[in-house]
Amino acid sequence: MTTPLPLVIGNWKMNMLASQACDMARSLVDRLSEVEGVEVVIAPPFTSLYPVGQIINCSRLRLAGQHFYFASQGAYTGEVSLEMLRDVGCDVALIGHSERRSLFGEDDAAINKKVHRAIQMGITAVVCVGETLEQRKAGATLNIIETQLSKGLAGLSSERLSKLAIAYEPVWAIGTGVTATVDQAESAQDHLRKWLANRYNSEVSESVRILYGGSVKGANASELMRQPNVDGALVGGASLETESFVPIVEAAVELTSQKS
Ligand code: PGA
C-alpha cells in the first residue's frame, strides 16, 4: 500500500473579506504551483468559497468547508449543506473543530451525522478531536480523544473510511501560541492510530492521515511532522499569510521523501 501524502490544511476561520481571500488564494496558487509531494487544502469562510474556488480551480490546491449542516436542503436558516459546499468546489470538510464544539454546541452525535454524510458524498471528512487543559492536567487526554473519535465514527464500516482524516488539536494549543511538544503530539496521535487499528484494521489505520493542529508555524512544523504519526497539519493563524503558510507546506514536502 502506498503511503498517503502529507496533508496541510489552512483553516482561515472567520477572517478575510472576499477580496482579501481572493488575493491570498492567487498568492498561494502562484507560490505553490511547483510544489509536489503534499496535499494542500484551504478553508476560507463561506462568503469566499465560490470566488476562491474559481481561482484555485486549475491548481493543486483543494477547497474545504469549515462547517456544514447534515441535511441536504430545507428550512434551516443560516445553515449550508454539503451539496452547496461541493457545488462551489469543496471536496474536503472540517468536522467537529473545537470552536464549533465549544462556541456553537456541536456535539458528538451531530459530528457523527456529519461524518456519515460527508463519507456518503465522497467528501474528505477531517474529524477534529482534542482535550482541554483541565482534561490534560487530570490525565484524561487519551481517554477524551479516543471517546470523541469513537463517537464521531460510530456506525462507520472500514470500507467507508478511505476519505477520512483526523486532526488532533489540543484545545489549549489552538490560537494560543503554545504548541504541544512533539512527544505530546506523537503520543496522542500514536494512540489514535492504534485505536483505528483495533477498531478497524491496520490498513485503515495506515491510510487515515492524522494531522496535528494548534499553533503550528514554520518554526515548529518540521519537528512536529517528523513524528511517525503526524501526517500533516491543520493550521489556523499561520495560514492567514502566504509568508507564514508556505514554509509549513514546504516542511511537509521535505519530509515526504524521508518518511515514505
Ligand atoms: P491555530 O489554529 O493554528 O491558530 O492554533 C488551529 C486550528 O484551530 O485549526
GROMACS .gro file of C-alpha atoms and ligand atoms in nm:
model
  269
    1MET     CA    1   0.000   0.000   0.000
    2THR     CA    2   0.136   0.344  -0.086
    3THR     CA    3   0.184   0.589   0.198
    4PRO     CA    4  -0.062   0.877   0.165
    5LEU     CA    5   0.087   1.219   0.103
    6PRO     CA    6   0.103   1.459   0.395
    7LEU     CA    7  -0.193   1.690   0.422
    8VAL     CA    8  -0.165   2.056   0.518
    9ILE     CA    9  -0.488   2.246   0.573
   10GLY     CA   10  -0.519   2.620   0.619
   11ASN     CA   11  -0.825   2.699   0.828
   12TRP     CA   12  -0.895   3.066   0.769
   13LYS     CA   13  -1.176   3.068   1.028
   14MET     CA   14  -1.380   3.394   1.026
   15ASN     CA   15  -1.110   3.604   0.862
   16MET     CA   16  -1.071   3.790   0.534
   17LEU     CA   17  -1.325   3.967   0.318
   18ALA     CA   18  -1.383   3.811  -0.022
   19SER     CA   19  -1.135   4.041  -0.198
   20GLN     CA   20  -0.864   3.960   0.058
   21ALA     CA   21  -0.938   3.589   0.035
   22CYS     CA   22  -0.905   3.605  -0.344
   23ASP     CA   23  -0.572   3.786  -0.316
   24MET     CA   24  -0.449   3.524  -0.073
   25ALA     CA   25  -0.568   3.241  -0.300
   26ARG     CA   26  -0.389   3.394  -0.602
   27SER     CA   27  -0.074   3.432  -0.400
   28LEU     CA   28  -0.085   3.068  -0.286
   29VAL     CA   29  -0.152   2.939  -0.637
   30ASP     CA   30   0.148   3.135  -0.750
   31ARG     CA   31   0.381   3.025  -0.472
   32LEU     CA   32   0.274   2.662  -0.462
   33SER     CA   33   0.246   2.592  -0.834
   34GLU     CA   34   0.561   2.378  -0.841
   35VAL     CA   35   0.506   2.206  -0.510
   36GLU     CA   36   0.463   1.829  -0.517
   37GLY     CA   37   0.454   1.559  -0.254
   38VAL     CA   38   0.192   1.722  -0.034
   39GLU     CA   39  -0.180   1.789  -0.047
   40VAL     CA   40  -0.270   2.147   0.039
   41VAL     CA   41  -0.622   2.245   0.133
   42ILE     CA   42  -0.760   2.587   0.221
   43ALA     CA   43  -1.079   2.650   0.416
   44PRO     CA   44  -1.199   3.008   0.361
   45PRO     CA   45  -1.520   3.143   0.514
   46PHE     CA   46  -1.842   3.059   0.326
   47THR     CA   47  -1.865   3.400   0.161
   48SER     CA   48  -1.535   3.349  -0.015
   49LEU     CA   49  -1.566   2.986  -0.117
   50TYR     CA   50  -1.703   3.046  -0.464
   51PRO     CA   51  -1.453   3.307  -0.587
   52VAL     CA   52  -1.162   3.130  -0.420
   53GLY     CA   53  -1.277   2.803  -0.578
   54GLN     CA   54  -1.265   2.968  -0.920
   55ILE     CA   55  -0.912   3.094  -0.857
   56ILE     CA   56  -0.767   2.764  -0.739
   57ASN     CA   57  -0.963   2.555  -0.987
   58CYS     CA   58  -0.668   2.474  -1.213
   59SER     CA   59  -0.414   2.442  -0.932
   60ARG     CA   60  -0.333   2.156  -0.696
   61LEU     CA   61  -0.492   2.339  -0.406
   62ARG     CA   62  -0.814   2.189  -0.273
   63LEU     CA   63  -1.103   2.369  -0.111
   64ALA     CA   64  -1.266   2.284   0.223
   65GLY     CA   65  -1.574   2.396   0.410
   66GLN     CA   66  -1.523   2.486   0.775
   67HIS     CA   67  -1.872   2.367   0.868
   68PHE     CA   68  -2.196   2.234   0.717
   69TYR     CA   69  -2.532   2.102   0.826
   70PHE     CA   70  -2.604   1.736   0.765
   71ALA     CA   71  -2.939   1.779   0.585
   72SER     CA   72  -2.925   1.835   0.206
   73GLN     CA   73  -3.164   2.128   0.191
   74GLY     CA   74  -3.466   2.280   0.361
   75ALA     CA   75  -3.577   2.523   0.627
   76TYR     CA   76  -3.252   2.553   0.821
   77THR     CA   77  -3.193   2.926   0.835
   78GLY     CA   78  -2.829   3.017   0.839
   79GLU     CA   79  -2.701   2.673   0.751
   80VAL     CA   80  -2.519   2.542   0.447
   81SER     CA   81  -2.535   2.186   0.314
   82LEU     CA   82  -2.260   1.964   0.186
   83GLU     CA   83  -2.421   1.975  -0.159
   84MET     CA   84  -2.376   2.352  -0.151
   85LEU     CA   85  -2.013   2.318  -0.048
   86ARG     CA   86  -1.949   2.067  -0.324
   87ASP     CA   87  -2.126   2.291  -0.573
   88VAL     CA   88  -1.870   2.566  -0.514
   89GLY     CA   89  -1.573   2.330  -0.538
   90CYS     CA   90  -1.516   2.184  -0.192
   91ASP     CA   91  -1.410   1.822  -0.166
   92VAL     CA   92  -1.297   1.843   0.196
   93ALA     CA   93  -1.489   1.944   0.510
   94LEU     CA   94  -1.376   2.011   0.864
   95ILE     CA   95  -1.595   1.842   1.122
   96GLY     CA   96  -1.601   1.891   1.498
   97HIS     CA   97  -1.346   2.170   1.527
   98SER     CA   98  -1.312   2.263   1.894
   99GLU     CA   99  -1.450   2.612   1.824
  100ARG     CA  100  -1.762   2.453   1.676
  101ARG     CA  101  -1.784   2.225   1.977
  102SER     CA  102  -1.730   2.487   2.246
  103LEU     CA  103  -1.886   2.801   2.093
  104PHE     CA  104  -2.168   2.654   1.886
  105GLY     CA  105  -2.265   2.346   2.084
  106GLU     CA  106  -2.171   2.090   1.820
  107ASP     CA  107  -2.185   1.756   1.999
  108ASP     CA  108  -2.060   1.409   1.918
  109ALA     CA  109  -2.400   1.300   1.783
  110ALA     CA  110  -2.410   1.589   1.533
  111ILE     CA  111  -2.047   1.526   1.443
  112ASN     CA  112  -2.125   1.162   1.375
  113LYS     CA  113  -2.415   1.253   1.144
  114LYS     CA  114  -2.190   1.492   0.957
  115VAL     CA  115  -1.916   1.234   0.918
  116HIS     CA  116  -2.165   0.984   0.774
  117ARG     CA  117  -2.295   1.245   0.536
  118ALA     CA  118  -1.950   1.352   0.416
  119ILE     CA  119  -1.836   0.997   0.358
  120GLN     CA  120  -2.159   0.912   0.177
  121MET     CA  121  -2.097   1.207  -0.055
  122GLY     CA  122  -1.733   1.126  -0.122
  123ILE     CA  123  -1.609   1.434   0.061
  124THR     CA  124  -1.293   1.404   0.270
  125ALA     CA  125  -1.404   1.442   0.631
  126VAL     CA  126  -1.145   1.592   0.864
  127VAL     CA  127  -1.263   1.496   1.211
  128CYS     CA  128  -1.112   1.712   1.485
  129VAL     CA  129  -1.055   1.588   1.838
  130GLY     CA  130  -0.867   1.732   2.133
  131GLU     CA  131  -0.861   1.775   2.507
  132THR     CA  132  -0.887   2.089   2.718
  133LEU     CA  133  -0.611   2.193   2.956
  134GLU     CA  134  -0.813   2.072   3.256
  135GLN     CA  135  -0.860   1.733   3.093
  136ARG     CA  136  -0.489   1.709   3.019
  137LYS     CA  137  -0.398   1.806   3.375
  138ALA     CA  138  -0.636   1.540   3.500
  139GLY     CA  139  -0.454   1.280   3.290
  140ALA     CA  140  -0.763   1.222   3.075
  141THR     CA  141  -0.621   1.317   2.734
  142LEU     CA  142  -0.611   0.976   2.570
  143ASN     CA  143  -0.946   0.878   2.708
  144ILE     CA  144  -1.109   1.202   2.588
  145ILE     CA  145  -0.975   1.190   2.234
  146GLU     CA  146  -1.049   0.821   2.200
  147THR     CA  147  -1.409   0.880   2.312
  148GLN     CA  148  -1.451   1.174   2.074
  149LEU     CA  149  -1.321   0.965   1.787
  150SER     CA  150  -1.523   0.657   1.867
  151LYS     CA  151  -1.844   0.861   1.895
  152GLY     CA  152  -1.762   1.061   1.584
  153LEU     CA  153  -1.704   0.747   1.379
  154ALA     CA  154  -1.985   0.538   1.530
  155GLY     CA  155  -2.155   0.315   1.276
  156LEU     CA  156  -1.893   0.354   1.003
  157SER     CA  157  -1.751   0.044   0.845
  158SER     CA  158  -1.389   0.015   0.738
  159GLU     CA  159  -1.477   0.027   0.366
  160ARG     CA  160  -1.609   0.375   0.415
  161LEU     CA  161  -1.302   0.527   0.569
  162SER     CA  162  -1.084   0.588   0.266
  163LYS     CA  163  -1.178   0.956   0.268
  164LEU     CA  164  -1.123   1.018   0.635
  165ALA     CA  165  -0.858   1.232   0.804
  166ILE     CA  166  -0.827   1.308   1.173
  167ALA     CA  167  -0.690   1.623   1.330
  168TYR     CA  168  -0.559   1.606   1.685
  169GLU     CA  169  -0.590   1.960   1.816
  170PRO     CA  170  -0.535   2.011   2.187
  171VAL     CA  171  -0.777   2.291   2.277
  172TRP     CA  172  -0.512   2.465   2.491
  173ALA     CA  173  -0.282   2.490   2.189
  174ILE     CA  174  -0.530   2.647   1.946
  175GLY     CA  175  -0.460   3.012   1.878
  176THR     CA  176  -0.257   3.043   2.198
  177GLY     CA  177   0.096   3.025   2.062
  178VAL     CA  178   0.153   2.727   2.292
  179THR     CA  179   0.227   2.424   2.076
  180ALA     CA  180   0.212   2.070   2.206
  181THR     CA  181   0.557   1.921   2.245
  182VAL     CA  182   0.648   1.666   1.984
  183ASP     CA  183   0.612   1.395   2.248
  184GLN     CA  184   0.265   1.513   2.346
  185ALA     CA  185   0.154   1.523   1.983
  186GLU     CA  186   0.312   1.190   1.893
  187SER     CA  187   0.178   1.008   2.196
  188ALA     CA  188  -0.180   1.128   2.135
  189GLN     CA  189  -0.159   1.054   1.765
  190ASP     CA  190   0.001   0.714   1.817
  191HIS     CA  191  -0.290   0.635   2.047
  192LEU     CA  192  -0.543   0.737   1.779
  193ARG     CA  193  -0.360   0.526   1.519
  194LYS     CA  194  -0.369   0.224   1.747
  195TRP     CA  195  -0.736   0.284   1.819
  196LEU     CA  196  -0.806   0.280   1.443
  197ALA     CA  197  -0.610  -0.045   1.404
  198ASN     CA  198  -0.804  -0.209   1.687
  199ARG     CA  199  -1.143  -0.077   1.585
  200TYR     CA  200  -1.091  -0.141   1.212
  201ASN     CA  201  -0.768  -0.291   1.083
  202SER     CA  202  -0.407  -0.198   1.013
  203GLU     CA  203  -0.481  -0.099   0.654
  204VAL     CA  204  -0.732   0.161   0.770
  205SER     CA  205  -0.504   0.285   1.046
  206GLU     CA  206  -0.221   0.340   0.798
  207SER     CA  207  -0.433   0.501   0.528
  208VAL     CA  208  -0.605   0.758   0.752
  209ARG     CA  209  -0.395   1.071   0.786
  210ILE     CA  210  -0.368   1.208   1.137
  211LEU     CA  211  -0.285   1.577   1.144
  212TYR     CA  212  -0.165   1.788   1.432
  213GLY     CA  213  -0.320   2.131   1.489
  214GLY     CA  214  -0.257   2.401   1.747
  215SER     CA  215  -0.017   2.693   1.694
  216VAL     CA  216   0.166   2.525   1.406
  217LYS     CA  217   0.410   2.761   1.237
  218GLY     CA  218   0.708   2.743   1.006
  219ALA     CA  219   0.943   2.717   1.303
  220ASN     CA  220   0.783   2.405   1.455
  221ALA     CA  221   0.613   2.236   1.158
  222SER     CA  222   0.910   2.026   1.061
  223GLU     CA  223   0.977   1.874   1.402
  224LEU     CA  224   0.608   1.802   1.454
  225MET     CA  225   0.558   1.641   1.114
  226ARG     CA  226   0.876   1.439   1.154
  227GLN     CA  227   0.698   1.231   1.417
  228PRO     CA  228   0.590   0.895   1.278
  229ASN     CA  229   0.221   0.953   1.348
  230VAL     CA  230   0.196   1.317   1.242
  231ASP     CA  231   0.087   1.311   0.878
  232GLY     CA  232   0.034   1.682   0.830
  233ALA     CA  233  -0.100   1.994   0.995
  234LEU     CA  234  -0.423   2.183   1.046
  235VAL     CA  235  -0.312   2.544   1.059
  236GLY     CA  236  -0.514   2.842   1.178
  237GLY     CA  237  -0.333   3.171   1.244
  238ALA     CA  238  -0.027   3.091   1.035
  239SER     CA  239  -0.244   3.010   0.733
  240LEU     CA  240  -0.362   3.369   0.701
  241GLU     CA  241  -0.044   3.495   0.533
  242THR     CA  242   0.137   3.338   0.240
  243GLU     CA  243   0.472   3.402   0.406
  244SER     CA  244   0.379   3.205   0.716
  245PHE     CA  245   0.181   2.927   0.544
  246VAL     CA  246   0.415   2.836   0.260
  247PRO     CA  247   0.705   2.733   0.491
  248ILE     CA  248   0.471   2.486   0.663
  249VAL     CA  249   0.380   2.334   0.326
  250GLU     CA  250   0.749   2.322   0.234
  251ALA     CA  251   0.831   2.147   0.561
  252ALA     CA  252   0.577   1.877   0.473
  253VAL     CA  253   0.728   1.836   0.126
  254GLU     CA  254   1.076   1.795   0.268
  255LEU     CA  255   0.962   1.524   0.500
  256THR     CA  256   0.769   1.328   0.238
  257SER     CA  257   1.073   1.156   0.096
  258GLN     CA  258   1.219   1.088   0.439
  259LYS     CA  259   0.906   0.925   0.579
  260SER     CA  260   0.795   0.719   0.277
  261PGA     P1  261  -0.403   2.788   1.528
  261PGA     O1  262  -0.545   2.718   1.496
  261PGA     O2  263  -0.306   2.735   1.428
  261PGA     O3  264  -0.428   2.934   1.515
  261PGA     O4  265  -0.367   2.746   1.666
  261PGA     C1  266  -0.553   2.582   1.458
  261PGA     C2  267  -0.696   2.544   1.437
  261PGA     O5  268  -0.783   2.595   1.507
  261PGA     O6  269  -0.728   2.462   1.349
   0.00000   0.00000   0.00000
